[in-house]
Coordinates of C-alpha atoms in Angstrom, one line a residue:
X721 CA -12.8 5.2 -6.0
X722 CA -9.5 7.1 -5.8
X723 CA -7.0 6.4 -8.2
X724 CA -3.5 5.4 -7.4
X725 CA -1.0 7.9 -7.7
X726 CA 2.2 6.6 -9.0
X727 CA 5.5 8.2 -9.4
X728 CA 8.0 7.0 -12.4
X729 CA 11.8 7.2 -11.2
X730 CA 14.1 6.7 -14.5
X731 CA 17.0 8.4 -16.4
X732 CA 15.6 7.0 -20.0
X733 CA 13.1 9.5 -21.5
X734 CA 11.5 6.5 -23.8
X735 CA 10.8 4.2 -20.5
X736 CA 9.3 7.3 -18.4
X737 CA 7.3 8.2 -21.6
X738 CA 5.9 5.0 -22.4
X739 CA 5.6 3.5 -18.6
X740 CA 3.4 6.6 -18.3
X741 CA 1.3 6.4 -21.2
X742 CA 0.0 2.9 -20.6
X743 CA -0.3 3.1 -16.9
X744 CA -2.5 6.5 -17.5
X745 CA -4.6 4.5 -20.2
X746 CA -5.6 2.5 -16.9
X747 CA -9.3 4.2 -14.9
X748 CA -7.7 3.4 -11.6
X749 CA -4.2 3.9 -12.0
X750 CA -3.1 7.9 -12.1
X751 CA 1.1 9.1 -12.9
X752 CA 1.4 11.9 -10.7
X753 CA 4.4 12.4 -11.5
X754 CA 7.8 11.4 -13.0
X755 CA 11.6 11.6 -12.3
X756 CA 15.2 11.3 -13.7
X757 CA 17.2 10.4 -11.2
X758 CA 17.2 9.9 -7.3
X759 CA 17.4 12.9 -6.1
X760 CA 14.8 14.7 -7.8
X761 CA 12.3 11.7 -7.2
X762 CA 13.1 12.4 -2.9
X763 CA 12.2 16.2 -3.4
X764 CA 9.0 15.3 -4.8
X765 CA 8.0 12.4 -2.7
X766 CA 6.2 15.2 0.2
X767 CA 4.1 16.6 -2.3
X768 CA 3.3 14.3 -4.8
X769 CA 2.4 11.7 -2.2
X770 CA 2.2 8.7 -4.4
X771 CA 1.0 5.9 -3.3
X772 CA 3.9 3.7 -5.2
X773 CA 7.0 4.5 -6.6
X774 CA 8.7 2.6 -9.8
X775 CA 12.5 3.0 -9.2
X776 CA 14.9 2.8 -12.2
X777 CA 18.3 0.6 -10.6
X778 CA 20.6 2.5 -12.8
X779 CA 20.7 6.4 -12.5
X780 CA 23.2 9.3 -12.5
X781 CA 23.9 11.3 -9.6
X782 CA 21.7 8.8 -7.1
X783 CA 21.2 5.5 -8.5
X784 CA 18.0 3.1 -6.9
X785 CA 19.9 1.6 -3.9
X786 CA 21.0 4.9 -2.7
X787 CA 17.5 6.5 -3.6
X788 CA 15.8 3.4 -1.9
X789 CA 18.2 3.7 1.1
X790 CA 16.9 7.3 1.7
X791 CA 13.0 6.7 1.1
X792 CA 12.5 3.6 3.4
X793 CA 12.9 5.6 6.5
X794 CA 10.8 8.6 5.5
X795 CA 7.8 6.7 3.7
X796 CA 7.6 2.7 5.5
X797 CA 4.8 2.1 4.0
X798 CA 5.2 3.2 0.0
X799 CA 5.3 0.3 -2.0
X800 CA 8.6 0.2 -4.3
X801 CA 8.7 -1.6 -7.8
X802 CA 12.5 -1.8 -8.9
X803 CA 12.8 -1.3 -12.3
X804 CA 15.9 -3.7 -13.5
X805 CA 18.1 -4.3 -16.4
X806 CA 18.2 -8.5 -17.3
X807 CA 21.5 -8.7 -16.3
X808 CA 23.9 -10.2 -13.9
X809 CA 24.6 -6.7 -12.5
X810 CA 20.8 -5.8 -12.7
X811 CA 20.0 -9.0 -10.5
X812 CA 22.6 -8.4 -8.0
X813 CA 21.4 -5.0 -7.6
X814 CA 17.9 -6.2 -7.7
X815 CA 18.1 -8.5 -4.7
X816 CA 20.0 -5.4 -2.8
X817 CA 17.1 -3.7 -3.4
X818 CA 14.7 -6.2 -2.2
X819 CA 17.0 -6.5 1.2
X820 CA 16.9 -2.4 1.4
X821 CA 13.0 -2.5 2.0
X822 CA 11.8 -2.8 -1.8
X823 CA 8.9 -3.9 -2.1
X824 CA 9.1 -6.0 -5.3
X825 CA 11.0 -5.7 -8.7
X826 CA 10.0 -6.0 -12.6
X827 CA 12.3 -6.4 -15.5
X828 CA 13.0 -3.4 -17.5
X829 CA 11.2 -2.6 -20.9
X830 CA 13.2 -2.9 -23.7
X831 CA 13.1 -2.0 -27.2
X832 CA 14.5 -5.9 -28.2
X833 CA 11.2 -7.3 -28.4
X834 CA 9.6 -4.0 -29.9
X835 CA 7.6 -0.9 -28.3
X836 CA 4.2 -3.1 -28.4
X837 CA 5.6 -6.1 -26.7
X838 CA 6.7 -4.0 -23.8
X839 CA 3.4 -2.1 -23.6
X840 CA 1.6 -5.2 -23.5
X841 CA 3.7 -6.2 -20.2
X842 CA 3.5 -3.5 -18.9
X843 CA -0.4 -3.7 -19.3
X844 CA -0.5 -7.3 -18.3
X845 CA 2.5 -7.8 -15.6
X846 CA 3.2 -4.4 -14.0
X847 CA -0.5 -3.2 -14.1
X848 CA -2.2 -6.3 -11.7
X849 CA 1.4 -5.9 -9.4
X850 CA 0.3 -2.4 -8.9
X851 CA -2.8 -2.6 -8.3
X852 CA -2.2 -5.6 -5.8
X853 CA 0.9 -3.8 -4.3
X854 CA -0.6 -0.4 -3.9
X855 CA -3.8 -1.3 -2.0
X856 CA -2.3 -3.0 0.8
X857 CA -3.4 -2.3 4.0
X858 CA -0.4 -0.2 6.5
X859 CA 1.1 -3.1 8.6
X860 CA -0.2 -1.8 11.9
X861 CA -4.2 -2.6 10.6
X862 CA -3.2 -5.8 9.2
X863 CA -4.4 -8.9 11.1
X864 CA -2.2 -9.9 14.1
X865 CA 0.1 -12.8 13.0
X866 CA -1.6 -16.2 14.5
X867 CA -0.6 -20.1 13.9
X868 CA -4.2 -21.5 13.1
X869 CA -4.8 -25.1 11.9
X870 CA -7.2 -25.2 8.3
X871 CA -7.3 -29.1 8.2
X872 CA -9.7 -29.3 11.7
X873 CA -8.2 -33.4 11.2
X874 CA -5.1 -32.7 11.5
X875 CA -5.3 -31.7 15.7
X876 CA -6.7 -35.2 16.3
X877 CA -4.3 -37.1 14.1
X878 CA -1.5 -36.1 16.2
X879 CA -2.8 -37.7 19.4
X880 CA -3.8 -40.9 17.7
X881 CA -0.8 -41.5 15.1
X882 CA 2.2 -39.7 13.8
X883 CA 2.2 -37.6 11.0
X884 CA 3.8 -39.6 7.5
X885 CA 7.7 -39.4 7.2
X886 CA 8.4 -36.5 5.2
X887 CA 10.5 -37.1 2.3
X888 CA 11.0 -33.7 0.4
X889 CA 9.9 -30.1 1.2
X890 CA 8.7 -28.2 -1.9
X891 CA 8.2 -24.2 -1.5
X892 CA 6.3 -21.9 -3.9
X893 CA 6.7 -18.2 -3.7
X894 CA 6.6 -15.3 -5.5
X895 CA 5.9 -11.5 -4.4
X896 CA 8.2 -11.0 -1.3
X897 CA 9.8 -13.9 -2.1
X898 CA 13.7 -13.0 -1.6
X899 CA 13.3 -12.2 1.7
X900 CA 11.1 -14.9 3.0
X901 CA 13.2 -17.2 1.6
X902 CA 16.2 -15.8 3.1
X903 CA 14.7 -15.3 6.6
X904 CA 13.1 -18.9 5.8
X905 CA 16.6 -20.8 5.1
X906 CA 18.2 -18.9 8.1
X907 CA 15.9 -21.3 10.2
X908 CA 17.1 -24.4 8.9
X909 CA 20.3 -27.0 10.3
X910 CA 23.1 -27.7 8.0
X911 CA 21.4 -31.6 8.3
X912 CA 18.3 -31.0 6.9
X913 CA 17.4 -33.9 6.3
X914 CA 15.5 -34.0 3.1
X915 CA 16.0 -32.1 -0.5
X916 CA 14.7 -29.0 -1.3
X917 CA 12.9 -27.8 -4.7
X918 CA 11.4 -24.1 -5.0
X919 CA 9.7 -22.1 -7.6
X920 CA 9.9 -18.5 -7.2
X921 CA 8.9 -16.3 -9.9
X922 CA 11.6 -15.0 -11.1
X923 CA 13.3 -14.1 -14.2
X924 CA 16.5 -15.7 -15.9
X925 CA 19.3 -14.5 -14.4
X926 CA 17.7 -13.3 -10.9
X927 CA 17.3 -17.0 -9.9
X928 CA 20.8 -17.7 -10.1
X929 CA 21.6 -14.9 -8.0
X930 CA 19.2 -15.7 -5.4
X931 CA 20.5 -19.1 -5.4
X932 CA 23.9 -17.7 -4.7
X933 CA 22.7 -15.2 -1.8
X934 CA 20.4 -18.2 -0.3
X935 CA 23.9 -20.5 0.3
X936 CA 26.2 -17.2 1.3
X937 CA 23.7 -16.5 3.7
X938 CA 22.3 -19.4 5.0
X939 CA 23.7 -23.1 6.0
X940 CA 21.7 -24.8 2.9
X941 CA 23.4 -25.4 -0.5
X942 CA 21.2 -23.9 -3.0
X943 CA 21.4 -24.1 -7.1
X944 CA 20.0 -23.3 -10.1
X945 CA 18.3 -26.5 -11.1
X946 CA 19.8 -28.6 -14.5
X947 CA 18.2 -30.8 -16.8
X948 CA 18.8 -34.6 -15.2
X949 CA 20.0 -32.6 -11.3
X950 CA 19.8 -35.6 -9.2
X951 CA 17.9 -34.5 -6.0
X952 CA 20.3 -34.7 -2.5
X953 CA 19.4 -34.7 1.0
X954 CA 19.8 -31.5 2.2
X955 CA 20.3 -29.7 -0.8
X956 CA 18.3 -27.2 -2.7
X957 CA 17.4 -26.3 -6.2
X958 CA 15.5 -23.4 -7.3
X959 CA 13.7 -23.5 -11.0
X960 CA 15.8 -21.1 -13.3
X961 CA 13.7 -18.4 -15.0
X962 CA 11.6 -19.1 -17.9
X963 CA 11.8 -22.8 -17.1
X964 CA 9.3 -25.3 -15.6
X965 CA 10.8 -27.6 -13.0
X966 CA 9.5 -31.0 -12.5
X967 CA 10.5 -34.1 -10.9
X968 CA 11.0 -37.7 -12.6
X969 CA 11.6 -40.9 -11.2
X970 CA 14.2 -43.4 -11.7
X971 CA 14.7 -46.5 -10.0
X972 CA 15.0 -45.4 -6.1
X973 CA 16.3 -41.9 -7.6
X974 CA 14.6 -38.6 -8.6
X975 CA 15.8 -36.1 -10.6
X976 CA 14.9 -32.7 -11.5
X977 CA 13.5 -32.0 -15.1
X978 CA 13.3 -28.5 -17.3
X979 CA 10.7 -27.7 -19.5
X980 CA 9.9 -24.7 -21.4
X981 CA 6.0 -25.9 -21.5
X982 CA 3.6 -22.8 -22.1
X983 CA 3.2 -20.8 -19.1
X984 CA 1.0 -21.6 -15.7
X985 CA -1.2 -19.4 -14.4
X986 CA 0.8 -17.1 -16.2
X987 CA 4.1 -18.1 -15.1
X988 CA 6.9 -19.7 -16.2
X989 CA 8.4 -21.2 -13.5
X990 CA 5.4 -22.1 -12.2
X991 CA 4.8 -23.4 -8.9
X992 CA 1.6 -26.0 -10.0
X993 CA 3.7 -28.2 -12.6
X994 CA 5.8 -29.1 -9.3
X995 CA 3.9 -29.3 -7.0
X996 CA 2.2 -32.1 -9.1
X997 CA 4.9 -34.0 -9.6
X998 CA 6.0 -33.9 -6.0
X999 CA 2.5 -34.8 -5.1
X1000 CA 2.9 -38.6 -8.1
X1001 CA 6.4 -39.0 -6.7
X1002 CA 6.4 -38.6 -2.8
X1003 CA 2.4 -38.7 -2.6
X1004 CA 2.4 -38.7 1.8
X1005 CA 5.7 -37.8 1.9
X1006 CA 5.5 -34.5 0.1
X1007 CA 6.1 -31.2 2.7
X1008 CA 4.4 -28.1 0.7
X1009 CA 5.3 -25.0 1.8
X1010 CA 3.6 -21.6 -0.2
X1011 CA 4.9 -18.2 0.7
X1012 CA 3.7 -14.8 0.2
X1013 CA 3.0 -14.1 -3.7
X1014 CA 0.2 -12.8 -6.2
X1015 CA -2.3 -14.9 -7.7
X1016 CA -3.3 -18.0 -7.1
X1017 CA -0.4 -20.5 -8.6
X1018 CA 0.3 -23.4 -6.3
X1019 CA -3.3 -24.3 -5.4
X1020 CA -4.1 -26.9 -8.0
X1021 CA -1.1 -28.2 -7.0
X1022 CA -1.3 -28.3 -3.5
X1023 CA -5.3 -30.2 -4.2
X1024 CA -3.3 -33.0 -5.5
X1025 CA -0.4 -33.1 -2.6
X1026 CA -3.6 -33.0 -0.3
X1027 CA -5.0 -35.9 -2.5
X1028 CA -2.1 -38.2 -1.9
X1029 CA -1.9 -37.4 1.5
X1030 CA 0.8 -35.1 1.8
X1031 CA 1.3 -31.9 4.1
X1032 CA 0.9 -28.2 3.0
X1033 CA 1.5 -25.4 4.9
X1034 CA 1.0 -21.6 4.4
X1035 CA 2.6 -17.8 5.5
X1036 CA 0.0 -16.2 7.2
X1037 CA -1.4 -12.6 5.7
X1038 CA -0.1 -10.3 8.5
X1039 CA 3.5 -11.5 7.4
X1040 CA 3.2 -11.5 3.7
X1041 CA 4.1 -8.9 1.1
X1042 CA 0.6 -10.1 -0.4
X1043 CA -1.8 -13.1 0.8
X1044 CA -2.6 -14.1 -2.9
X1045 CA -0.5 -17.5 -3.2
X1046 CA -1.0 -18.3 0.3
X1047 CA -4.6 -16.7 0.8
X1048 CA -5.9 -18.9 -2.2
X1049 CA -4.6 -22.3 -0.6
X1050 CA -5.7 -21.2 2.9
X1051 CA -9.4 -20.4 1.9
X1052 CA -9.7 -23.6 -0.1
X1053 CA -9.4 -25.6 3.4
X1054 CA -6.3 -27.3 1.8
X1055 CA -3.4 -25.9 4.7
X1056 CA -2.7 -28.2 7.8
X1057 CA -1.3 -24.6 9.3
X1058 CA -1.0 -21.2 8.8
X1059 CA 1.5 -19.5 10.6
X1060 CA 3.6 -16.3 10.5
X1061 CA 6.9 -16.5 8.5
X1062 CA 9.1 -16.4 11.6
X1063 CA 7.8 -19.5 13.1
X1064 CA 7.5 -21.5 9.3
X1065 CA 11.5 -23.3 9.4
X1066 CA 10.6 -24.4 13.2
X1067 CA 7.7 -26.1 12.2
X1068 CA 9.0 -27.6 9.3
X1069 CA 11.9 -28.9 11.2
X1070 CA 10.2 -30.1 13.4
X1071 CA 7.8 -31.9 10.5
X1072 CA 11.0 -33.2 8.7
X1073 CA 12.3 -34.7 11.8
X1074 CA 9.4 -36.2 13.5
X1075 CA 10.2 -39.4 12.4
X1076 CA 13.2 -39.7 12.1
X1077 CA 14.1 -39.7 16.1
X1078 CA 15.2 -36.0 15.9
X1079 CA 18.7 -36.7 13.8

C-alpha cells in the first residue's frame, strides 16, 4: 500500500521537527516534505504532490488563510489540517479557515504540557485524522447524494399515524462540523419551535467562537452552554470544549449540566453522554440529528433515543467531510433517514412542526 505523503507547513523549527518525526515513525504515513511559511509551501505543492497538507495559522510573509486562499483553487481535493494556537485569535482564524475550504483543524503542540505529551497526540489525535482524511475518495466518485429511509417502519407509520411531537432537537458532529452547522442553521425560521443542544468536537475556546459565528450568521441564538443554562424554545447551546453536556430535569424544566467526566469515545464533549440524557428526558420526543465526523461517538446514544422512541436522523456519505459518525448510526439500522446535508433543516422543520399545525 502506498504511503501518504504529507507536507508540514510551519514557521517553528521544533513543531516541523517533531510533527515529522512521529508522523515518519508511522508504516503508512510518509513527510515528503516540510515548509516555513506560505509561500514556499505553494512552490512545492506541484512536485511534492502530497496527499495532505498540515498548515501552521500563524506565519510570516503568507500566513494560513492567505496560503489556504491560494491552494483551494489549484488542489480541490488536498485535504487541509490547520494547525492552531488555543487562543481566541487562533479560533477565529481557525473557523476562517474552515469557511476558506479547510478541511479540518488540530490544536497546536505545545511545549506546556511537555515534548512527550504532545508526541503522544500527535500519535493518537492527528495520526487516525490523517489517515481518515487522506483516503477519501475525490467527490466526483463518491456516491450520488440520495434521501433513503433505514427504519423500513417508519414509511408505513406515516400513513397510519403521525409521527410523536418533537420536543427538542439534539445534533452531534464533529469532522466538517463548522460548516455543516452553519449551512445547517441557515435552514432554520427565527420560530423554531423547540431548543437546541449540540456537541461538536471541539476545543475550549473554538466552541465559543463557533457559537458566535452560528447567531451572526444565522436567525438562531446560539451559546456556550453553563452549568444550570435553562433550555429555551428556539435557542441553542453548544457543549464548551473539554466539557460533557447533559441534561437534568426539574419540575416541568430542563436544564443543561457540565461535567468534566473522563472522556467518551475519546472525546470530551462527547456526543453519547447527551444523547442519553435526551433520550431519559424527552424519550419520543427526542429529534437526533448526527452530522459528518470521525469515529463512531453518538451511536450508543442514538440506540437509547431509538429505545424510547425517539427520531434520529443522519448526513448522508456523499455530503460528509467523513461518513464515520453518521456511517456508524446508518449501518446499525438505527436512522429513520439519511439525507444529503442540504435537504437535513427542511426535514427537520418539517419534523418539528408536524404537530404543532405548522406555527
Amino acid at each position: 500500500m502506498r504511503k501518504i505523503r504529507v507536507l508540514v507547513v510551519d514557521d517553528t523549527v521544533v513543531i516541523r521537527r517533531v510533527v515529522s518525526e512521529v508522523l515518519n515513525e508511522d508504516p503508512e504515513i510518509e513527510v515528503v516534505g516540510v515548509a516555513a511559511n506560505g509561500i514556499i509551501a505553494l512552490a512545492k505543492m506541484s512536485h511534492l504532490t502530497p496527499d495532505l497538507v498540515i498548515l501552521d495559522v500563524e506565519m510570516p510573509e503568507l500566513d494560513g488563510l492567505q496560503t489556504l486562499a491560494q491552494l483551494r483553487p489549484a488542489y480541490p481535493s488536498t485535504p487541509v489540517i490547520m494547525f492552531s494556537a488555543l487562543t481566541e485569535a487562533g479560533a477565529s482564524a481557525t473557523l476562517e479557515a474552515l469557511a476558506l475550504g479547510a478541511t479540518d483543524y488540530f490544536p497546536k503542540p505545545s511545549s506546556v504540557n511537555g515534548l512527550e505529551e504532545s508526541r503522544n497526540v500527535i500519535r493518537n489525535r492527528l495520526i487516525p485524522a490523517i489517515k481518515s482524511l487522506a483516503r477519501l475518495e475525490p467527490i466526483a466518485s463518491r456516491p450520488t447524494p440520495t434521501v433513503v429511509s433505514t427504519v423500513s417502519s417508519e414509511a408505513n407509520s406515516n400513513k397510519t399515524e403521525p409521527l410523536p411531537e418533537v420536543q427538542i432537537l439534539a445534533i452531534g458532529v464533529s469532522t466538517g462540523g463548522p460548516n455543516a452547522l452553519l449551512e445547517l442553521f441557515q435552514s432554520f425560521p427565527s420560530d423554531f419551535p423547540v431548543p437546541i443542544v449540540i456537541v461538536q468536537h471541539m476545543p475550549p475556546m473554538f466552541t465559543k467562537m463557533l457559537a458566535e459565528r452560528l447567531t451572526t450568521n444565522s436567525r438562531i441564538r446560539v451559546s456556550e452552554a453553563q452549568h444550570g443554562h435553562p433550555l429555551v424554545t428556539g435557542h441553542a447551546l453548544i457543549a464548551p470544549g473539554d466539557y460533557h453536556l447533559t441534561l437534568r430535569k426539574m419540575g416541568l424544566k430542563v436544564f443543561a449540566e457540565l461535567n468534566q467526566n473522563p472522556p467518551e469515545n475519546s472525546c470530551r464533549p462527547a456526543v453519547d453522554p447527551l444523547f442519553r440524557s435526551v433520550a431519559s428526558i424527552y424519550g419520543s420526543g427526542a429529534l437526533a440529528l448526527v452530522l459528518t465526523g470521525m469515529g463512531q461517538d453518538g451511536l450508543r446514544g442514538c440506540e437509547q433515543i431509538r429505545e424510547t422512541g425517539g427520531q434520529i436522523l443522519v448526513q448522508d456519505e456523499a455530503s460528509s467531510v467523513v461518513w464515520g459518525m453518521p456511517g456508524a448510526v446508518a449501518k446499525a439500522g438505527l436512522a429513520h433517514k439519511v439525507l444529503p446535508l442540504s435537504l437535513c433543516g427542511t426535514e427537520i422543520v418539517q419534523r418539528v412542526k408536524a404537530r404543532r399545525g405548522g406555527r
